[in-house]
Amino acid sequence: MSVSHWRRVKQPLEAPRCHTVVIGAGITGLSAAYELAKRGQQVHILERHTLGWGASSRNAGFLMRGLAENYAHTVDQFGRETARLVWQWSQDNLSLLRSRYAIETLPSYQASPSAIVSMSASETDELRRSAELMESDGFECELQTMGSDTLWWNLTPELALLNPHDAAINPWDMVRRMRDVLVERHGDQVTLTENAEVTGITDAAVYTAEAMYPCDSVLVCTNAWASELLPKTGSPVSPNRGQMMAIDAPGVTLNASYYLNRGSEYIRQTLDGTIILGGKRTFREADERTSSSAVSADIQMELERYAHSLLKADFTVLARWAGTMGFSPNGLPIIAKADELPGNVWFCGGLTGHGMSLGARTAQAAVMAMLGEEDAPRIMSGS
């Protein structure tokens, strides 16, 4: 990132020294700051825009266990141990959000199961095998062959795998709760500065156009924008846009948060009856590899067509928006030391569209790795 000649400050303001600067005030950054403060550290969070500006407040609000792919597919790709680890992390992630931030007390919180819906014989076989493997590994799930809501009535899926203890929420409510709890419990240790774009990192400080922040360590939690600060460590993370819409469809009922087409599309219903629908990124996959948060006419049109096919009802579009996800090469989070920079600089991100489900737990592991308490899983090194 560059700063114009006109905005450079010859003698930048020097902030009080802290133990760690966390860059990014989304789910991972706020979680990391809490973990550090809990250990007695002084922390400064720097956010380029405002609280939760990226995908943290722009997602569909799914708090679901696992990854986009099902458990059996993950076992086939990475092995049983890694699949078990990731599913346990996502389960621990939701437990952490409930116990630390009491998100279940927020008005928008829904104790709603998530359902991975199969529309093909091959995926049906995978879901049946997933259920067997999950139950064997201690993860409660259910196989569903019929349902009474709008999706089951119109789509007649072959099978769905239910995660009965998942949830859904307004993500902006959740991010604000995370900030409020952080300030309430550790306000004397943590400072959040918004509209503070980082322009440089050295072994002794982090710089913005107006100030320098002396510190011992840096944790970069910018996800899709990681390569702007960490050209090597952040390069595996690619920005991908996810587009969504909110619609009013009188008479439609959805009893779960649904994942379809192997996670490419997703739909749920909020407590006030609003339908949240997203996806169709693969319809223009190359165009959607972007950090732009603008919506595109093509994808929005596809989402409308998909809504008609799923709901078979008249509806009114209430809102259209997009968020930028940070995809890792293998779909797993990345926790890595940024060796291209001097000092103790780390990266935590690459959550591949599952920051709600993995962000808090991944940040916890990143802090432990950065402080030398426990190594991060090798498969999450990003290399």
Short mmCIF file of C-alpha atoms in Angstrom, two decimals:
data_model
loop_
_atom_site.label_atom_id
_atom_site.label_comp_id
_atom_site.label_asym_id
_atom_site.label_seq_id
_atom_site.Cartn_x
_atom_site.Cartn_y
_atom_site.Cartn_z
CA MET A 1 0.00 0.00 0.00
CA SER A 2 1.25 3.45 -0.83
CA VAL A 3 0.73 6.89 0.69
CA SER A 4 0.78 10.08 -1.34
CA HIS A 5 3.46 12.69 -0.74
CA TRP A 6 0.80 15.10 0.53
CA ARG A 7 -0.42 12.78 3.28
CA ARG A 8 2.95 11.78 4.65
CA VAL A 9 3.65 13.08 8.14
CA LYS A 10 7.29 14.01 8.67
CA GLN A 11 7.11 13.24 12.35
CA PRO A 12 4.27 10.75 12.85
CA LEU A 13 2.52 10.60 16.17
CA GLU A 14 4.02 7.86 18.33
CA ALA A 15 1.43 5.76 20.11
CA PRO A 16 2.17 4.19 23.50
CA ARG A 17 4.17 1.00 23.17
CA CYS A 18 2.16 -2.24 23.24
CA HIS A 19 3.00 -5.91 23.22
CA THR A 20 1.12 -6.75 19.99
CA VAL A 21 -0.46 -4.86 17.12
CA VAL A 22 -3.37 -6.75 15.57
CA ILE A 23 -4.18 -5.62 12.02
CA GLY A 24 -7.83 -6.08 11.14
CA ALA A 25 -10.95 -5.61 13.29
CA GLY A 26 -13.06 -8.48 12.03
CA ILE A 27 -13.89 -11.75 13.74
CA THR A 28 -10.32 -13.08 13.75
CA GLY A 29 -8.75 -9.79 14.78
CA LEU A 30 -11.17 -9.19 17.65
CA SER A 31 -10.79 -12.80 18.80
CA ALA A 32 -7.01 -12.57 18.68
CA ALA A 33 -7.02 -9.33 20.66
CA TYR A 34 -9.15 -10.97 23.35
CA GLU A 35 -6.78 -13.94 23.56
CA LEU A 36 -3.77 -11.64 23.90
CA ALA A 37 -5.41 -9.39 26.48
CA LYS A 38 -6.47 -12.44 28.48
CA ARG A 39 -2.76 -13.25 28.75
CA GLY A 40 -2.02 -9.80 30.15
CA GLN A 41 -0.84 -8.12 26.96
CA GLN A 42 -1.37 -4.54 25.86
CA VAL A 43 -2.89 -4.68 22.36
CA HIS A 44 -3.55 -2.14 19.65
CA ILE A 45 -6.00 -3.09 16.87
CA LEU A 46 -5.62 -1.18 13.61
CA GLU A 47 -8.49 -1.31 11.12
CA ARG A 48 -8.16 0.15 7.62
CA HIS A 49 -11.87 0.94 7.41
CA THR A 50 -14.31 0.43 10.28
CA LEU A 51 -15.25 -2.39 12.63
CA GLY A 52 -16.11 -5.60 10.75
CA TRP A 53 -15.94 -3.81 7.39
CA GLY A 54 -15.01 -6.93 5.40
CA ALA A 55 -16.65 -10.34 5.22
CA SER A 56 -17.20 -10.38 8.99
CA SER A 57 -20.31 -8.20 8.59
CA ARG A 58 -21.13 -9.07 4.98
CA ASN A 59 -21.74 -12.82 5.19
CA ALA A 60 -25.03 -14.73 5.34
CA GLY A 61 -24.86 -15.40 9.08
CA PHE A 62 -24.30 -19.18 9.07
CA LEU A 63 -22.73 -20.63 12.23
CA MET A 64 -22.26 -24.15 10.96
CA ARG A 65 -19.94 -27.01 11.69
CA GLY A 66 -17.34 -28.10 9.16
CA LEU A 67 -16.25 -26.85 5.76
CA ALA A 68 -18.02 -26.26 2.45
CA GLU A 69 -17.40 -29.90 1.52
CA ASN A 70 -18.85 -32.78 3.51
CA TYR A 71 -16.98 -34.87 6.07
CA ALA A 72 -16.38 -37.87 3.82
CA HIS A 73 -14.95 -35.68 1.06
CA THR A 74 -12.67 -33.99 3.59
CA VAL A 75 -11.49 -37.37 4.89
CA ASP A 76 -10.72 -38.44 1.33
CA GLN A 77 -8.80 -35.22 0.66
CA PHE A 78 -6.85 -34.77 3.91
CA GLY A 79 -7.24 -37.93 5.95
CA ARG A 80 -9.29 -38.79 9.00
CA GLU A 81 -7.13 -36.92 11.50
CA THR A 82 -7.34 -33.58 9.70
CA ALA A 83 -11.07 -33.91 9.07
CA ARG A 84 -11.65 -34.67 12.73
CA LEU A 85 -9.50 -31.69 13.74
CA VAL A 86 -11.30 -29.19 11.52
CA TRP A 87 -14.77 -30.37 12.53
CA GLN A 88 -13.76 -30.19 16.19
CA TRP A 89 -12.39 -26.68 15.66
CA SER A 90 -15.65 -25.53 14.12
CA GLN A 91 -17.60 -27.11 16.97
CA ASP A 92 -15.28 -25.46 19.51
CA ASN A 93 -15.64 -22.18 17.62
CA LEU A 94 -19.38 -22.02 18.21
CA SER A 95 -18.94 -23.05 21.84
CA LEU A 96 -16.39 -20.26 22.25
CA LEU A 97 -18.71 -17.66 20.73
CA ARG A 98 -21.47 -18.73 23.08
CA SER A 99 -19.43 -18.99 26.27
CA ARG A 100 -17.26 -15.89 25.79
CA TYR A 101 -19.64 -13.50 24.05
CA ALA A 102 -23.06 -14.96 24.95
CA ILE A 103 -24.15 -14.59 21.34
CA GLU A 104 -27.22 -16.71 22.09
CA THR A 105 -28.65 -13.70 23.97
CA LEU A 106 -28.60 -11.48 20.87
CA PRO A 107 -32.07 -10.84 19.38
CA SER A 108 -31.03 -12.16 15.95
CA TYR A 109 -29.60 -15.46 17.24
CA GLN A 110 -31.32 -18.61 15.98
CA ALA A 111 -30.63 -22.08 17.32
CA SER A 112 -31.23 -23.41 13.84
CA PRO A 113 -29.77 -26.63 12.40
CA SER A 114 -27.74 -26.46 9.22
CA ALA A 115 -28.39 -28.94 6.44
CA ILE A 116 -26.13 -30.05 3.60
CA VAL A 117 -28.51 -30.95 0.79
CA SER A 118 -27.71 -33.62 -1.79
CA MET A 119 -29.10 -33.41 -5.30
CA SER A 120 -27.17 -36.28 -6.88
CA ALA A 121 -26.57 -39.97 -6.27
CA SER A 122 -22.83 -39.45 -5.78
CA GLU A 123 -23.30 -36.77 -3.15
CA THR A 124 -25.99 -38.85 -1.45
CA ASP A 125 -23.45 -41.66 -1.08
CA GLU A 126 -20.94 -39.19 0.35
CA LEU A 127 -23.43 -37.85 2.88
CA ARG A 128 -24.34 -41.36 4.04
CA ARG A 129 -20.66 -42.14 4.47
CA SER A 130 -20.15 -38.77 6.17
CA ALA A 131 -22.80 -39.61 8.75
CA GLU A 132 -21.13 -42.93 9.53
CA LEU A 133 -17.69 -41.34 9.85
CA MET A 134 -18.95 -38.41 11.90
CA GLU A 135 -20.82 -40.59 14.36
CA SER A 136 -17.76 -42.80 14.69
CA ASP A 137 -15.66 -39.72 15.43
CA GLY A 138 -18.11 -38.39 18.01
CA PHE A 139 -19.91 -35.73 15.94
CA GLU A 140 -23.68 -35.83 16.29
CA CYS A 141 -25.60 -35.58 13.03
CA GLU A 142 -28.81 -36.76 11.38
CA LEU A 143 -29.74 -37.95 7.91
CA GLN A 144 -32.99 -36.50 6.61
CA THR A 145 -34.96 -37.96 3.69
CA MET A 146 -38.05 -35.78 3.92
CA GLY A 147 -39.09 -32.42 5.27
CA SER A 148 -42.12 -30.17 5.49
CA ASP A 149 -40.75 -26.74 4.59
CA THR A 150 -40.70 -24.89 1.26
CA LEU A 151 -37.33 -26.20 0.14
CA TRP A 152 -38.22 -29.85 0.66
CA TRP A 153 -41.62 -29.39 -0.94
CA ASN A 154 -40.28 -27.74 -4.10
CA LEU A 155 -36.82 -29.25 -4.51
CA THR A 156 -37.46 -32.83 -3.30
CA PRO A 157 -33.82 -33.51 -2.37
CA GLU A 158 -32.50 -37.05 -2.27
CA LEU A 159 -30.99 -36.56 1.19
CA ALA A 160 -29.76 -33.97 3.66
CA LEU A 161 -27.22 -34.22 6.46
CA LEU A 162 -28.29 -32.18 9.48
CA ASN A 163 -25.98 -30.61 12.05
CA PRO A 164 -28.56 -30.29 14.84
CA HIS A 165 -26.66 -27.92 17.14
CA ASP A 166 -25.67 -25.24 14.62
CA ALA A 167 -26.98 -21.69 14.61
CA ALA A 168 -27.53 -18.56 12.55
CA ILE A 169 -27.21 -14.88 13.41
CA ASN A 170 -26.99 -11.35 12.10
CA PRO A 171 -23.19 -11.19 11.72
CA TRP A 172 -23.07 -7.44 12.32
CA ASP A 173 -24.78 -8.00 15.69
CA MET A 174 -22.15 -10.62 16.50
CA VAL A 175 -19.17 -8.45 15.56
CA ARG A 176 -20.45 -5.57 17.68
CA ARG A 177 -21.02 -7.93 20.62
CA MET A 178 -17.44 -9.18 20.26
CA ARG A 179 -16.14 -5.61 20.36
CA ASP A 180 -18.34 -4.68 23.32
CA VAL A 181 -17.23 -7.67 25.38
CA LEU A 182 -13.59 -6.97 24.53
CA VAL A 183 -13.92 -3.36 25.67
CA GLU A 184 -15.92 -4.26 28.77
CA ARG A 185 -13.45 -6.87 30.01
CA HIS A 186 -10.15 -5.58 28.66
CA GLY A 187 -10.73 -1.93 27.85
CA ASP A 188 -7.66 -0.91 29.85
CA GLN A 189 -5.47 -3.19 27.71
CA VAL A 190 -6.93 -2.96 24.20
CA THR A 191 -7.23 0.06 21.91
CA LEU A 192 -9.08 -0.03 18.58
CA THR A 193 -8.23 2.57 15.94
CA GLU A 194 -10.45 2.67 12.86
CA ASN A 195 -9.67 4.28 9.50
CA ALA A 196 -6.01 3.47 10.12
CA GLU A 197 -4.49 1.94 7.00
CA VAL A 198 -1.19 0.22 7.70
CA THR A 199 1.59 1.40 5.39
CA GLY A 200 4.56 -0.44 6.82
CA ILE A 201 5.75 -3.04 9.32
CA THR A 202 9.23 -3.17 10.84
CA ASP A 203 10.75 -5.25 13.60
CA ALA A 204 9.94 -2.48 16.07
CA ALA A 205 6.72 -0.81 14.96
CA VAL A 206 3.70 -0.69 12.67
CA TYR A 207 3.15 2.47 10.65
CA THR A 208 0.13 4.28 9.28
CA ALA A 209 0.21 7.58 7.38
CA GLU A 210 -0.28 9.53 10.61
CA ALA A 211 1.23 7.43 13.38
CA MET A 212 3.66 4.76 14.45
CA TYR A 213 2.77 1.99 16.88
CA PRO A 214 5.82 0.54 18.68
CA CYS A 215 5.31 -3.14 19.49
CA ASP A 216 7.00 -6.47 20.09
CA SER A 217 4.80 -8.57 17.78
CA VAL A 218 2.33 -8.17 14.92
CA LEU A 219 -0.60 -10.41 13.99
CA VAL A 220 -2.09 -9.74 10.55
CA CYS A 221 -5.79 -10.68 10.39
CA THR A 222 -6.76 -9.10 7.07
CA ASN A 223 -7.73 -12.37 5.34
CA ALA A 224 -8.44 -11.61 1.65
CA TRP A 225 -6.12 -8.58 1.67
CA ALA A 226 -3.18 -10.38 3.31
CA SER A 227 -0.83 -10.11 0.33
CA GLU A 228 -0.95 -6.30 0.46
CA LEU A 229 1.02 -6.39 3.71
CA LEU A 230 2.66 -9.81 3.43
CA PRO A 231 3.65 -10.39 -0.22
CA LYS A 232 5.00 -13.90 0.43
CA THR A 233 3.05 -15.28 3.39
CA GLY A 234 -0.20 -13.76 2.20
CA SER A 235 0.19 -14.72 -1.46
CA PRO A 236 -1.58 -18.10 -1.15
CA VAL A 237 -4.78 -16.31 -0.08
CA SER A 238 -6.90 -15.22 -3.02
CA PRO A 239 -9.85 -12.80 -2.76
CA ASN A 240 -13.18 -14.22 -3.89
CA ARG A 241 -16.42 -12.29 -3.88
CA GLY A 242 -19.59 -13.79 -2.45
CA GLN A 243 -22.84 -12.14 -3.50
CA MET A 244 -26.10 -12.28 -1.58
CA MET A 245 -29.59 -10.90 -1.47
CA ALA A 246 -32.32 -10.51 1.13
CA ILE A 247 -35.86 -11.14 -0.08
CA ASP A 248 -39.39 -10.97 1.25
CA ALA A 249 -41.33 -14.05 0.13
CA PRO A 250 -44.68 -14.31 1.94
CA GLY A 251 -45.71 -17.88 2.70
CA VAL A 252 -42.19 -19.34 2.43
CA THR A 253 -40.83 -21.28 5.41
CA LEU A 254 -37.34 -22.70 5.89
CA ASN A 255 -36.67 -24.90 8.90
CA ALA A 256 -32.88 -25.04 8.55
CA SER A 257 -29.93 -23.12 7.13
CA TYR A 258 -29.33 -24.92 3.85
CA TYR A 259 -26.13 -25.57 1.91
CA LEU A 260 -26.66 -26.71 -1.68
CA ASN A 261 -24.46 -27.69 -4.62
CA ARG A 262 -21.58 -28.51 -2.30
CA GLY A 263 -21.77 -25.15 -0.63
CA SER A 264 -21.91 -23.09 -3.80
CA GLU A 265 -25.38 -21.85 -2.86
CA TYR A 266 -26.86 -21.24 0.56
CA ILE A 267 -30.20 -20.08 1.90
CA ARG A 268 -31.78 -19.46 5.30
CA GLN A 269 -34.64 -17.57 6.91
CA THR A 270 -34.26 -14.98 9.65
CA LEU A 271 -36.54 -14.64 12.65
CA ASP A 272 -38.62 -11.93 10.94
CA GLY A 273 -39.19 -14.16 7.90
CA THR A 274 -36.64 -12.56 5.56
CA ILE A 275 -34.93 -15.01 3.21
CA ILE A 276 -31.14 -14.70 2.86
CA LEU A 277 -29.83 -16.28 -0.35
CA GLY A 278 -26.26 -16.31 -1.62
CA GLY A 279 -23.90 -17.99 -4.03
CA LYS A 280 -23.76 -18.54 -7.79
CA ARG A 281 -20.10 -17.50 -7.66
CA THR A 282 -19.19 -20.43 -9.90
CA PHE A 283 -21.48 -19.04 -12.62
CA ARG A 284 -18.83 -16.37 -13.30
CA GLU A 285 -15.97 -17.83 -11.30
CA ALA A 286 -13.15 -15.87 -12.95
CA ASP A 287 -15.01 -12.58 -12.56
CA GLU A 288 -15.69 -13.31 -8.89
CA ARG A 289 -11.99 -13.63 -8.05
CA THR A 290 -11.96 -10.03 -6.95
CA SER A 291 -11.77 -7.98 -3.78
CA SER A 292 -14.55 -5.68 -4.98
CA SER A 293 -17.61 -5.57 -2.75
CA ALA A 294 -19.83 -4.29 -5.57
CA VAL A 295 -22.62 -6.56 -6.81
CA SER A 296 -22.79 -7.65 -10.45
CA ALA A 297 -25.91 -7.83 -12.59
CA ASP A 298 -25.10 -11.33 -13.91
CA ILE A 299 -24.76 -12.99 -10.50
CA GLN A 300 -27.71 -11.14 -9.04
CA MET A 301 -29.86 -12.26 -11.97
CA GLU A 302 -28.75 -15.86 -11.40
CA LEU A 303 -29.62 -15.57 -7.72
CA GLU A 304 -33.09 -14.34 -8.63
CA ARG A 305 -33.57 -17.26 -11.02
CA TYR A 306 -32.39 -19.64 -8.33
CA ALA A 307 -34.77 -18.10 -5.80
CA HIS A 308 -37.68 -18.67 -8.17
CA SER A 309 -36.69 -22.32 -8.70
CA LEU A 310 -36.26 -22.99 -4.97
CA LEU A 311 -39.19 -21.05 -3.57
CA LYS A 312 -41.71 -21.06 -6.43
CA ALA A 313 -43.23 -17.92 -4.95
CA ASP A 314 -43.43 -14.24 -5.68
CA PHE A 315 -40.83 -12.24 -3.81
CA THR A 316 -39.45 -8.75 -3.40
CA VAL A 317 -35.72 -8.10 -3.22
CA LEU A 318 -35.00 -6.08 -0.09
CA ALA A 319 -31.21 -5.75 -0.39
CA ARG A 320 -28.26 -6.85 -2.52
CA TRP A 321 -24.68 -6.94 -1.28
CA ALA A 322 -21.33 -8.70 -1.52
CA GLY A 323 -18.44 -9.63 0.74
CA THR A 324 -14.86 -10.61 -0.03
CA MET A 325 -13.68 -13.99 1.22
CA GLY A 326 -10.05 -15.10 1.49
CA PHE A 327 -9.60 -18.53 -0.08
CA SER A 328 -6.60 -20.69 0.81
CA PRO A 329 -5.20 -23.21 -1.69
CA ASN A 330 -6.54 -26.25 0.17
CA GLY A 331 -9.58 -24.66 1.83
CA LEU A 332 -8.07 -24.83 5.32
CA PRO A 333 -7.15 -21.83 7.50
CA ILE A 334 -3.58 -20.54 7.43
CA ILE A 335 -1.50 -19.77 10.52
CA ALA A 336 2.06 -18.82 9.62
CA LYS A 337 5.02 -16.70 10.63
CA ALA A 338 5.79 -14.05 8.02
CA ASP A 339 9.44 -14.77 7.40
CA GLU A 340 9.68 -12.09 4.70
CA LEU A 341 9.56 -9.44 7.43
CA PRO A 342 11.90 -8.95 10.38
CA GLY A 343 10.57 -9.42 13.87
CA ASN A 344 7.74 -11.53 15.22
CA VAL A 345 5.10 -11.03 12.51
CA TRP A 346 2.37 -13.64 12.01
CA PHE A 347 -0.60 -14.17 9.73
CA CYS A 348 -3.97 -15.72 10.52
CA GLY A 349 -6.55 -16.08 7.73
CA GLY A 350 -7.43 -17.93 4.55
CA LEU A 351 -10.73 -18.99 6.07
CA THR A 352 -12.27 -19.76 2.67
CA GLY A 353 -15.76 -18.48 3.36
CA HIS A 354 -15.96 -19.99 6.85
CA GLY A 355 -14.77 -17.17 9.08
CA MET A 356 -17.98 -17.35 11.11
CA SER A 357 -17.42 -21.05 11.74
CA LEU A 358 -13.64 -21.07 12.21
CA GLY A 359 -12.41 -17.51 12.82
CA ALA A 360 -12.45 -17.36 16.61
CA ARG A 361 -10.87 -20.79 17.08
CA THR A 362 -8.26 -20.13 14.39
CA ALA A 363 -7.33 -16.83 16.04
CA GLN A 364 -6.95 -18.65 19.34
CA ALA A 365 -4.54 -21.13 17.73
CA ALA A 366 -2.64 -18.32 15.99
CA VAL A 367 -2.03 -16.53 19.29
CA MET A 368 -0.83 -19.75 20.88
CA ALA A 369 1.58 -20.33 17.99
CA MET A 370 2.84 -16.74 17.99
CA LEU A 371 3.53 -16.87 21.73
CA GLY A 372 5.22 -20.28 21.50
CA GLU A 373 2.57 -22.02 23.59
CA GLU A 374 1.54 -24.61 21.00
CA ASP A 375 2.44 -25.18 17.36
CA ALA A 376 -0.28 -24.69 14.77
CA PRO A 377 -1.25 -27.78 12.76
CA ARG A 378 1.31 -28.26 10.00
CA ILE A 379 -1.37 -28.67 7.35
CA MET A 380 -2.47 -25.09 8.14
CA SER A 381 0.92 -23.56 7.32
CA GLY A 382 -0.23 -22.36 3.90
CA SER A 383 2.77 -23.91 2.15
#
